[in-house]
Coordinates of C-alpha atoms in Angstrom, one line a residue:
X1 CA -7.4 -17.5 13.3
X2 CA -7.8 -14.7 16.5
X3 CA -11.3 -15.0 17.5
X4 CA -13.0 -11.5 18.4
X5 CA -15.0 -11.6 21.4
X6 CA -17.4 -9.1 22.6
X7 CA -15.5 -9.2 25.8
X8 CA -12.6 -7.3 23.6
X9 CA -14.5 -5.1 22.2
X10 CA -15.9 -3.7 25.3
X11 CA -12.1 -3.9 26.6
X12 CA -11.5 -0.6 24.0
X13 CA -8.4 1.6 26.1
X14 CA -9.5 4.8 24.3
X15 CA -12.0 7.4 26.2
X16 CA -14.4 8.0 23.0
X17 CA -15.4 4.0 23.4
X18 CA -14.8 3.6 26.8
X19 CA -16.4 6.1 29.2
X20 CA -15.1 4.6 32.3
X21 CA -11.6 4.3 31.2
X22 CA -12.4 8.1 30.5
X23 CA -13.6 9.0 34.0
X24 CA -10.6 7.4 35.0
X25 CA -8.3 9.5 33.3
X26 CA -10.0 12.3 34.6
X27 CA -10.7 12.0 38.1
X28 CA -8.4 10.3 40.1
X29 CA -8.1 11.8 43.6
X30 CA -4.7 12.8 45.0
X31 CA -4.6 10.1 47.6
X32 CA -4.7 7.0 44.5
X33 CA -2.1 9.5 42.5
X34 CA 0.5 9.0 45.6
X35 CA -0.4 5.2 46.2
X36 CA 0.4 5.4 42.4
X37 CA 3.7 6.6 42.6
X38 CA 4.6 4.1 45.4
X39 CA 3.3 1.0 43.8
X40 CA 5.9 -1.8 44.3
X41 CA 5.0 -3.2 40.5
X42 CA 3.7 -2.9 37.2
X43 CA 0.9 -4.3 37.4
X44 CA 0.0 -2.5 40.5
X45 CA 0.4 0.8 38.6
X46 CA -1.3 -0.2 35.6
X47 CA -4.3 -1.9 38.3
X48 CA -4.9 1.2 40.1
X49 CA -5.4 3.5 37.0
X50 CA -7.9 0.9 35.1
X51 CA -9.7 1.2 38.9
X52 CA -13.2 1.9 38.2
X53 CA -14.1 3.6 41.4
X54 CA -11.5 6.8 41.2
X55 CA -13.8 9.7 41.4
X56 CA -12.4 12.9 42.6
X57 CA -11.6 14.8 39.5
X58 CA -7.7 15.1 38.4
X59 CA -6.3 16.2 35.0
X60 CA -4.8 13.5 32.9
X61 CA -1.8 15.3 32.9
X62 CA -0.8 14.0 36.8
X63 CA -1.8 10.7 35.6
X64 CA 0.9 11.4 32.5
X65 CA 3.8 12.3 34.5
X66 CA 3.4 9.2 36.9
X67 CA 3.8 7.6 33.4
X68 CA 6.3 8.9 32.3
X69 CA 8.3 9.4 35.8
X70 CA 7.6 6.2 37.2
X71 CA 11.0 4.0 38.1
X72 CA 8.7 1.1 37.1
X73 CA 8.1 2.1 33.8
X74 CA 11.6 3.4 33.1
X75 CA 13.3 -0.3 33.5
X76 CA 10.0 -2.0 31.4
X77 CA 12.8 -3.6 29.4
X78 CA 13.6 -4.1 25.6
X79 CA 10.3 -5.2 23.9
X80 CA 11.6 -6.6 21.3
X81 CA 13.9 -9.1 23.6
X82 CA 11.5 -9.8 25.9
X83 CA 9.2 -11.3 22.6
X84 CA 12.6 -13.3 21.4
X85 CA 12.5 -14.9 25.4
X86 CA 8.8 -15.7 24.8
X87 CA 9.5 -17.5 21.5
X88 CA 12.1 -19.3 23.4
X89 CA 9.9 -20.5 25.9
X90 CA 7.3 -21.6 23.9
X91 CA 9.2 -23.2 21.0
X92 CA 11.0 -25.4 23.8
X93 CA 7.8 -27.0 25.5
X94 CA 7.9 -30.1 24.9
X95 CA 3.9 -30.6 24.7
X96 CA 3.4 -28.3 21.4
X97 CA 0.2 -27.1 20.8
X98 CA -0.9 -26.2 17.3
X99 CA -2.7 -23.4 17.5
X100 CA 0.1 -21.8 19.8
X101 CA 2.3 -22.8 17.5
X102 CA 0.6 -21.0 14.5
X103 CA 0.5 -17.9 16.5
X104 CA 4.0 -18.1 17.4
X105 CA 4.8 -18.7 13.6
X106 CA 3.0 -15.1 12.8
X107 CA 4.6 -13.2 15.9
X108 CA 8.1 -13.9 14.8
X109 CA 7.6 -12.3 11.6
X110 CA 7.0 -9.0 13.2
X111 CA 10.8 -9.4 14.9
X112 CA 12.6 -6.8 12.5
X113 CA 16.4 -7.1 11.1
X114 CA 17.8 -3.9 12.4
X115 CA 20.3 -4.6 9.3
X116 CA 17.6 -4.9 6.4
X117 CA 14.7 -2.9 8.1
X118 CA 13.1 -0.3 5.5
X119 CA 10.3 2.3 6.1
X120 CA 7.8 -0.3 4.1
X121 CA 8.8 -2.6 6.9
X122 CA 8.8 0.3 9.9
X123 CA 5.6 1.2 8.7
X124 CA 3.9 -1.8 8.7
X125 CA 5.2 -2.6 12.6
X126 CA 3.8 0.8 13.2
X127 CA 0.1 -0.7 12.4
X128 CA 0.6 -3.9 13.6
X129 CA 2.4 -3.2 17.5
X130 CA -0.5 -3.9 19.2
X131 CA -0.8 -0.1 20.3
X132 CA -3.5 0.3 17.6
X133 CA -5.4 -3.1 18.2
X134 CA -8.3 -1.6 20.0
X135 CA -8.7 1.2 17.6
X136 CA -9.3 -1.5 14.8
X137 CA -11.9 -2.2 16.5
X138 CA -13.3 1.6 16.3
X139 CA -12.6 1.5 12.7
X140 CA -14.7 -1.3 12.0
X141 CA -18.3 -0.8 10.4
X142 CA -20.1 -2.8 8.2
X143 CA -18.4 -3.1 4.8
X144 CA -22.0 -3.7 2.9
X145 CA -23.1 -0.6 4.5
X146 CA -20.0 1.1 3.8
X147 CA -19.8 -0.1 0.0
X148 CA -23.4 1.0 -0.3
X149 CA -22.3 4.8 0.7
X150 CA -19.6 3.8 -1.6
X151 CA -21.4 3.6 -4.7
X152 CA -24.2 6.0 -3.5
X153 CA -21.0 9.0 -2.8
X154 CA -19.8 8.1 -6.6
X155 CA -22.9 7.6 -8.3
X156 CA -23.8 11.3 -7.4
X157 CA -20.2 12.4 -8.8
X158 CA -21.3 11.2 -11.9
X159 CA -24.2 13.3 -12.5
X160 CA -21.8 15.5 -12.3
X161 CA -19.7 14.8 -14.6
X162 CA -19.5 16.0 -18.7
X163 CA -18.2 13.0 -20.1
X164 CA -20.6 11.2 -22.3
X165 CA -19.4 8.0 -21.2
X166 CA -20.4 8.1 -17.6
X167 CA -24.1 6.9 -18.6
X168 CA -24.1 3.7 -19.2
X169 CA -21.8 3.6 -15.6
X170 CA -24.1 5.1 -14.2
X171 CA -26.7 2.9 -14.6
X172 CA -24.4 -0.3 -13.5
X173 CA -24.5 1.4 -10.4
X174 CA -27.8 1.9 -9.9
X175 CA -28.6 -1.8 -10.7
X176 CA -25.8 -2.9 -8.2
X177 CA -27.9 -0.4 -5.5
X178 CA -30.8 -2.0 -6.3
X179 CA -29.4 -5.5 -5.7
X180 CA -31.6 -6.7 -2.7
X181 CA -29.2 -9.8 -2.3
X182 CA -26.1 -7.7 -2.3
X183 CA -26.6 -5.7 1.0
X184 CA -28.1 -8.8 2.7
X185 CA -27.2 -9.3 5.6
X186 CA -27.5 -12.9 4.9
X187 CA -25.5 -13.4 1.5
X188 CA -23.8 -16.3 0.7
X189 CA -20.2 -16.3 -0.4
X190 CA -21.5 -17.8 -4.4
X191 CA -23.6 -14.5 -4.6
X192 CA -20.6 -12.7 -2.9
X193 CA -18.4 -13.2 -5.9
X194 CA -20.7 -12.7 -8.4
X195 CA -21.0 -8.9 -6.9
X196 CA -17.2 -9.1 -7.2
X197 CA -17.0 -9.5 -11.2
X198 CA -19.7 -6.7 -11.6
X199 CA -17.4 -4.6 -9.0
X200 CA -14.4 -5.3 -10.9
X201 CA -16.5 -4.3 -14.4
X202 CA -17.3 -0.8 -12.8
X203 CA -13.9 -0.2 -11.3
X204 CA -12.7 -1.4 -15.1
X205 CA -14.8 1.1 -16.4
X206 CA -13.6 4.2 -14.5
X207 CA -10.0 3.7 -14.4
X208 CA -10.9 3.4 -18.8
X209 CA -12.5 6.6 -18.7
X210 CA -9.3 8.1 -16.0
X211 CA -6.9 7.4 -18.5
X212 CA -8.7 8.1 -21.7
X213 CA -7.7 11.3 -20.6
X214 CA -3.8 12.1 -21.8
X215 CA -4.0 15.8 -20.5
X216 CA -1.5 15.9 -17.5
X217 CA -3.2 19.0 -16.1
X218 CA -5.8 16.7 -14.4
X219 CA -2.9 14.5 -13.2
X220 CA -3.0 13.8 -9.8
X221 CA 1.1 14.0 -9.4
X222 CA 1.0 17.5 -11.1
X223 CA -1.5 18.7 -8.3
X224 CA 0.8 17.0 -5.6
X225 CA 3.9 19.1 -6.9
X226 CA 1.7 22.4 -7.2
X227 CA 0.8 21.8 -3.7
X228 CA 4.4 21.6 -3.0
X229 CA 5.0 24.5 -4.6
X230 CA 2.3 26.5 -3.0
X231 CA 3.6 25.3 0.7
X232 CA 7.2 26.3 0.2
X233 CA 6.6 29.6 -1.1
X234 CA 4.2 30.8 1.8
X235 CA 6.8 29.3 4.3
X236 CA 9.6 31.7 2.0
X237 CA 7.3 34.7 2.2
X238 CA 6.6 34.3 6.3
X239 CA 10.8 33.1 6.6
X240 CA 9.6 29.9 8.2
X241 CA 11.7 28.2 5.7
X242 CA 13.8 29.1 2.8
X243 CA 15.1 26.5 -0.1
X244 CA 15.2 28.4 -2.9
X245 CA 16.7 25.0 -5.0
X246 CA 13.9 23.1 -3.5
X247 CA 11.3 25.7 -5.2
X248 CA 13.1 25.9 -8.2
X249 CA 13.6 22.3 -8.6
X250 CA 9.7 22.0 -8.2
X251 CA 9.2 24.0 -11.2
X252 CA 11.1 22.1 -12.9
X253 CA 9.5 18.7 -12.5
X254 CA 5.9 20.7 -13.3
X255 CA 7.4 21.9 -16.1
X256 CA 8.5 18.9 -17.8
X257 CA 4.8 17.3 -16.5
X258 CA 2.8 20.0 -18.2
X259 CA 5.6 20.1 -21.0
X260 CA 4.1 17.0 -23.3
X261 CA 0.5 18.6 -23.1
X262 CA -1.3 19.3 -26.6
X263 CA -3.6 22.4 -24.6
X264 CA -2.6 26.1 -25.6
X265 CA -3.6 27.1 -21.9
X266 CA -1.0 24.5 -20.3
X267 CA 1.6 25.3 -22.7
X268 CA 1.3 28.8 -21.6
X269 CA 1.3 28.1 -18.0
X270 CA 4.5 26.5 -18.8
X271 CA 6.0 28.9 -20.6
X272 CA 5.2 31.4 -16.9
X273 CA 6.8 28.9 -14.7
X274 CA 10.3 28.9 -17.1
X275 CA 10.3 32.6 -16.5
X276 CA 10.1 32.2 -13.0
X277 CA 12.7 29.6 -13.0
X278 CA 15.0 31.9 -14.7
X279 CA 14.3 34.6 -12.3
X280 CA 15.2 32.3 -9.9
X281 CA 18.6 30.8 -11.5
X282 CA 19.8 35.0 -11.9
X283 CA 19.3 35.1 -7.9
X284 CA 21.4 31.3 -7.1
X285 CA 24.3 32.7 -9.7
X286 CA 24.5 36.1 -8.2
X287 CA 24.3 35.0 -4.4
X288 CA 26.3 32.1 -4.2
X289 CA 28.5 32.4 -0.4
X290 CA 30.4 28.7 -1.9
X291 CA 33.2 30.5 -2.8
X292 CA 33.3 32.8 0.4
X293 CA 33.4 29.9 2.1
X294 CA 36.7 28.4 0.6
X295 CA 38.2 31.6 0.7
X296 CA 37.3 31.7 5.0
X297 CA 38.5 27.9 5.9
X298 CA 41.8 29.1 3.8
X299 CA 42.1 32.2 5.7
X300 CA 41.5 29.9 8.9
X301 CA 44.3 27.7 7.9
X302 CA 46.8 30.5 8.0
X303 CA 45.7 31.9 11.0
X304 CA 48.1 32.2 14.3
X305 CA 46.4 30.4 16.8
X306 CA 49.0 29.8 19.2
X307 CA 48.5 32.0 21.4
X308 CA 44.2 31.3 22.0
X309 CA 43.6 29.5 25.5
X310 CA 42.7 25.9 25.5
X311 CA 38.9 26.7 25.6
X312 CA 39.2 28.9 22.8
X313 CA 41.3 26.9 20.9
X314 CA 38.6 24.0 21.5
X315 CA 36.0 25.9 20.3
X316 CA 38.8 27.2 17.5
X317 CA 38.6 23.8 16.2
X318 CA 35.0 22.7 16.1
X319 CA 34.1 26.3 14.1
X320 CA 36.7 25.3 11.9
X321 CA 35.5 22.2 11.4
X322 CA 31.8 23.2 10.9
X323 CA 33.4 25.4 8.3
X324 CA 34.9 23.2 6.6
X325 CA 32.3 21.0 6.2
X326 CA 29.6 24.0 5.2
X327 CA 32.8 24.7 2.0
X328 CA 32.2 21.6 0.7
X329 CA 28.4 21.8 0.7
X330 CA 26.4 22.3 -2.4
X331 CA 24.3 25.2 -2.6
X332 CA 21.5 23.5 -2.0
X333 CA 22.3 22.4 1.0
X334 CA 23.9 25.9 2.2
X335 CA 21.0 27.9 1.3
X336 CA 18.7 25.1 2.8
X337 CA 20.2 26.1 6.3
X338 CA 18.2 29.2 8.6
X339 CA 19.9 32.6 7.8
X340 CA 19.7 33.1 11.9
X341 CA 21.1 29.6 12.9
X342 CA 24.2 30.9 10.4
X343 CA 24.5 34.3 11.9
X344 CA 24.5 32.8 15.6
X345 CA 27.0 30.1 14.6
X346 CA 29.7 32.7 13.1
X347 CA 29.2 35.3 16.2
X348 CA 30.0 32.8 18.9
X349 CA 32.9 31.4 16.1
X350 CA 34.2 34.9 16.3
X351 CA 34.5 34.8 19.6
X352 CA 36.8 32.2 19.7
X353 CA 39.3 33.8 18.4
X354 CA 38.6 37.5 18.6
X355 CA 41.2 37.8 21.4
X356 CA 44.1 37.5 18.7
X357 CA 43.9 41.7 18.2
X358 CA 42.2 43.1 14.5
X359 CA 45.0 43.1 13.0
X360 CA 45.4 39.7 12.3
X361 CA 41.7 38.8 12.0
X362 CA 40.1 41.3 10.2
X363 CA 40.4 40.0 6.4
X364 CA 38.1 36.7 8.3
X365 CA 36.2 39.2 9.7
X366 CA 35.0 40.5 6.0
X367 CA 34.9 37.5 4.6
X368 CA 32.6 36.4 7.5
X369 CA 30.2 39.3 7.3
X370 CA 29.8 38.7 3.5
X371 CA 29.0 35.7 3.9
X372 CA 26.1 36.4 5.8
X373 CA 25.2 39.6 3.3
X374 CA 25.0 37.1 0.6
X375 CA 23.0 34.8 2.3
X376 CA 20.7 37.4 3.7
X377 CA 20.1 39.0 -0.2
X378 CA 19.8 35.4 -1.3
X379 CA 16.2 36.0 0.8
X380 CA 15.7 39.3 -0.1
X381 CA 16.1 38.9 -3.7
X382 CA 13.4 36.2 -4.0
X383 CA 11.2 39.0 -2.7
X384 CA 12.6 41.9 -4.5
X385 CA 12.2 40.0 -7.5
X386 CA 8.7 39.1 -6.6
X387 CA 9.1 35.6 -6.8
X388 CA 6.6 34.6 -4.3
X389 CA 4.2 36.9 -5.9
X390 CA 4.7 35.0 -9.5
X391 CA 4.6 31.9 -7.9
X392 CA 1.1 32.6 -6.5
X393 CA -0.4 34.6 -9.9
X394 CA 0.9 30.9 -11.6
X395 CA -0.4 28.9 -8.9
X396 CA -3.6 31.0 -9.0
X397 CA -3.9 30.4 -13.1
X398 CA -3.4 26.5 -12.9
X399 CA -6.0 26.2 -10.2
X400 CA -8.2 28.2 -12.6
X401 CA -7.4 25.8 -15.3
X402 CA -8.0 23.1 -13.0
X403 CA -11.3 23.7 -11.9
X404 CA -12.4 23.3 -15.7
X405 CA -11.7 19.9 -15.3
X406 CA -13.9 17.1 -15.0
X407 CA -15.6 15.6 -11.9
X408 CA -13.7 12.2 -12.6
X409 CA -10.1 14.0 -12.2
X410 CA -11.0 14.9 -8.6
X411 CA -9.2 13.8 -5.6
X412 CA -12.7 13.0 -3.9
X413 CA -13.9 10.1 -7.3
X414 CA -10.5 8.8 -7.1
X415 CA -11.3 8.0 -2.5
X416 CA -14.5 6.4 -3.7
X417 CA -13.3 4.4 -6.8
X418 CA -10.2 3.1 -3.9
X419 CA -12.3 2.3 -1.5
X420 CA -15.2 0.1 -3.7
X421 CA -11.8 -1.6 -4.8
X422 CA -10.9 -2.4 -1.6
X423 CA -14.4 -4.0 -0.7
X424 CA -14.5 -5.9 -4.1
X425 CA -13.1 -8.6 -2.2
X426 CA -15.8 -11.1 -1.6
X427 CA -14.5 -12.0 2.0
X428 CA -13.8 -8.7 3.3
X429 CA -17.9 -8.3 2.0
X430 CA -18.6 -10.5 5.0
X431 CA -19.0 -8.6 8.9
X432 CA -15.6 -9.1 10.5
X433 CA -13.6 -10.6 7.8
X434 CA -11.8 -7.5 6.7
X435 CA -11.0 -6.6 10.5
X436 CA -9.8 -10.3 11.3
X437 CA -7.4 -10.1 8.4
X438 CA -5.8 -6.9 10.2
X439 CA -6.0 -8.7 13.4
X440 CA -4.1 -11.8 12.0
X441 CA -0.9 -10.0 12.4
X442 CA -1.4 -7.8 15.4
X443 CA 1.2 -8.6 18.2
X444 CA -1.5 -7.5 20.9
X445 CA -3.9 -9.5 19.4
X446 CA -1.6 -12.3 19.2
X447 CA -0.2 -12.4 22.7
X448 CA -3.8 -12.4 23.7
X449 CA -4.5 -15.0 21.4
X450 CA -1.8 -16.9 23.3
X451 CA -2.8 -15.7 26.6
X452 CA -6.2 -17.7 26.0
X453 CA -5.0 -20.8 24.8
X454 CA -2.7 -21.4 27.5
X455 CA -5.9 -20.4 30.0
X456 CA -7.7 -23.7 28.3
X457 CA -4.1 -25.5 28.8
X458 CA -2.6 -25.5 31.7
X459 CA -0.1 -28.3 31.3
X460 CA 1.5 -25.3 28.8
X461 CA 2.1 -23.0 31.5
X462 CA 5.2 -22.0 33.0
X463 CA 6.1 -19.3 35.5
X464 CA 8.4 -18.2 33.5
X465 CA 6.3 -18.5 30.2
X466 CA 3.2 -16.2 31.9
X467 CA 6.0 -13.6 33.5
X468 CA 7.0 -13.4 30.0
X469 CA 3.7 -12.9 28.0
X470 CA 2.6 -10.6 31.2
X471 CA 5.5 -8.5 30.8
X472 CA 5.0 -7.7 26.9
X473 CA 1.1 -7.1 27.7
X474 CA 2.2 -4.6 30.1
X475 CA 4.2 -2.8 28.3
X476 CA 1.6 -2.6 25.4
X477 CA -0.5 -0.8 27.9
X478 CA 1.4 1.0 29.1
X479 CA 2.6 2.5 25.5
X480 CA -1.7 3.1 24.5
X481 CA -1.9 5.1 27.9
X482 CA 0.9 7.1 27.2
X483 CA -0.3 7.6 23.7
X484 CA -3.6 8.4 24.7
X485 CA -2.9 11.4 27.6
X486 CA 0.0 12.6 25.5
X487 CA -2.6 13.2 22.1
X488 CA 0.9 11.3 20.2
X489 CA 1.9 8.1 19.4
X490 CA 4.3 6.5 21.2
X491 CA 5.8 3.1 20.8
X492 CA 8.2 0.3 21.0
X493 CA 11.7 0.0 19.1
X494 CA 11.2 -3.3 17.3
X495 CA 14.7 -3.5 16.0
X496 CA 17.2 -5.5 18.7
X497 CA 21.1 -5.2 18.4
X498 CA 23.9 -6.1 20.4
X499 CA 24.9 -2.4 21.6
X500 CA 21.3 -1.8 22.2
X501 CA 19.7 -2.2 25.7
X502 CA 16.0 -0.7 25.4
X503 CA 14.7 2.0 23.0
X504 CA 11.7 3.2 22.2
X505 CA 9.9 6.5 20.1
X506 CA 6.8 9.0 19.8
X507 CA 5.4 10.9 17.4
X508 CA 3.0 13.9 16.7
X509 CA 1.2 15.4 13.7
X510 CA 0.4 19.0 13.7
X511 CA -2.6 21.2 12.1
X512 CA -0.1 22.3 10.1
X513 CA 1.6 19.8 8.4
X514 CA 4.5 19.8 10.7
X515 CA 5.8 16.6 12.4
X516 CA 7.7 16.0 15.4
X517 CA 10.0 12.6 16.4
X518 CA 11.4 11.9 19.2
X519 CA 14.1 8.5 19.8
X520 CA 15.3 7.3 23.0
X521 CA 18.2 4.9 23.0
X522 CA 19.8 3.3 26.0
X523 CA 23.3 1.9 24.3
X524 CA 25.7 -0.7 26.3
X525 CA 28.6 1.3 25.7
X526 CA 27.4 4.7 25.1
X527 CA 24.2 5.2 28.1
X528 CA 21.6 7.5 26.6
X529 CA 21.1 8.7 23.2
X530 CA 18.5 11.0 22.6
X531 CA 17.2 12.4 19.2
X532 CA 14.3 14.8 18.4
X533 CA 13.5 15.1 15.0
X534 CA 10.8 17.9 13.2
X535 CA 10.0 17.6 9.9
X536 CA 8.0 20.5 8.7
X537 CA 6.7 22.0 5.0
X538 CA 7.3 18.5 3.4
X539 CA 10.9 17.9 3.6
X540 CA 12.6 20.1 6.0
X541 CA 13.6 19.1 8.7
X542 CA 16.1 20.3 12.1
X543 CA 17.1 17.5 14.7
X544 CA 18.7 17.5 17.7
X545 CA 21.1 14.7 19.3
X546 CA 21.2 15.1 22.6
X547 CA 24.4 12.1 24.0
X548 CA 26.0 10.6 27.7
X549 CA 29.1 9.9 25.6
X550 CA 32.0 11.7 24.7
X551 CA 33.1 9.5 22.1
X552 CA 30.0 8.8 20.6
X553 CA 29.8 12.6 20.0
X554 CA 32.3 13.0 18.3
X555 CA 31.5 10.0 16.2
X556 CA 28.5 11.7 14.9
X557 CA 30.7 15.0 14.4
X558 CA 32.8 13.2 11.9
X559 CA 30.3 11.5 10.3
X560 CA 27.2 14.6 10.2
X561 CA 28.5 15.3 6.3
X562 CA 27.7 12.2 5.5
X563 CA 24.5 12.4 7.5
X564 CA 23.5 15.9 5.6
X565 CA 23.8 14.1 2.1
X566 CA 22.3 11.2 3.0
X567 CA 19.2 13.3 3.8
X568 CA 19.5 15.8 0.5
X569 CA 19.7 12.1 -1.1
X570 CA 16.2 11.3 -0.7
X571 CA 14.9 14.8 -0.6
X572 CA 14.7 15.9 3.1
X573 CA 16.6 19.1 3.6
X574 CA 18.5 19.4 7.3
X575 CA 17.8 22.8 8.2
X576 CA 19.6 22.4 11.8
X577 CA 21.6 19.8 12.9
X578 CA 22.3 20.4 16.6
X579 CA 24.9 18.1 18.9
X580 CA 24.9 18.3 22.6
X581 CA 25.6 16.4 25.7
X582 CA 22.7 15.2 27.1
X583 CA 22.9 16.8 30.0
X584 CA 21.8 19.8 27.9
X585 CA 18.5 18.4 26.8
X586 CA 16.3 20.5 28.8
X587 CA 17.7 23.9 28.0
X588 CA 17.5 23.2 24.0
X589 CA 14.7 21.0 23.1
X590 CA 12.5 22.2 19.8
X591 CA 8.9 24.5 20.4
X592 CA 7.0 25.9 23.2
X593 CA 3.6 24.8 22.9
X594 CA 1.9 22.5 25.2
X595 CA 0.7 20.3 22.8
X596 CA 4.4 19.4 21.9
X597 CA 5.9 19.6 25.2
X598 CA 4.4 16.6 26.2
X599 CA 6.4 15.2 23.4
X600 CA 9.5 17.3 25.0
X601 CA 10.0 19.5 22.2
X602 CA 10.6 23.0 21.9
X603 CA 10.2 24.4 18.1
X604 CA 13.0 27.1 17.4
X605 CA 11.2 30.0 16.2

């Protein structure tokens, strides 16, 4: 078991819990910063960052620039490969150590197989990457105090319930709150097992109370769908995003859920929603640009292009390929594209063959004009048909009916119930036990555990083992500092494969619900590959791909259609996917906000 020491708790990295670190990050002098940039090794850089004698005020941004631009940090290498090296070195030792072997077996589980990796495995890796180790200490409140508060909050909510069946449940909760043994510091495990039974009975009663209602209007799933609908409709009105098919599909899903309700009010909501769906269906039928795109693709094939220059021909062929892809896309994929981007694409594409003369190209320009008109009319028709207003009114009626529901169907009630369920395990009520469980698979905690065992067993220490262990811990410290200074999350790539030399990624959530992710890879055959992604309005995606390799860029072009289809298949709508050469990265990033520039984003308007 990984032990929690007071020294480790005092060594927290984050400023909220370590004032010395906060002062360091705010007060590095120019001389010390100069020394940092000239440090001869990784450890020297981190040592100076951690030095508590810094006293001249300096901004975090300067230190962040050093972290990002220092050649030493750029040459950290692959964390996953280095971890494999450490595992092999320790397994090759002639003097096995049971404690180290146990830690090693858990450490090996964190090495992910790229071919078999899934979202659940990646989410688990992020949690246990070691970068968030110290934050786990910060979140470690007394579990008994948490349980006491959760029970009190639950009792307050139930007091406001109109359900008759809540009275005996409130009495049970009060009985638990009056049980001094349950919240005593010296409660033994046998007493906690009895408390577990009472909590289990309480949770069972509350779940039964919720399930006794068959009204889908109060279902959490329906409320989530309605929130999505509201977000998408508002985005369309602001011209931030516009996906008519996604809105229509959401409405259909909500209608399907509410249709089974026996309540007249729910039936009325379904009828109104179906009326809005019908409006959208008519807009789609009247404004489909798919036939026009097919006509354009056909017309381009018959165009005589032998008089184009080499550069014009290259641009023409690239544009023709894009149009061929567009003509094969479904309506919802085409309609998810941003109008201004499509307009800009056609403007650039038209330049590639404008030298051929109007007599040869007039029909093509006419089709392009009709396509743009069709796409624009779809957005205009959405507003002119007063669909946004209809959706807004419908949601207001939905919320009005929802407000009449009992408190036991609220999100707050469910959150308290989930908390009690988590704390119902006897071991979780013992101080530090829940934290101990959280640490058992944390990579930094495991590495520190191995380091501790090596310190008391000199016979196991070899230069290679110590060097490898130190290199891994330095990398985690680096990503922790980078994450804090950027107000984002930076992590090493958990995968390895033969063609990968190094990799890392970062992500940041914004207050408006959008999320930004940057993936940096260094490939043996193709050099540097950078991908910037922006996810907004729940399922709308922008993606910029930058590569040093022309052959790799061509591979992406060949498979761009499959990429779009794969994204749509999992309900992610690719608004923009752009391919660039690596030296174009600074010119074409995502958005101009200071916070996002720290991640390298410049989001298009």
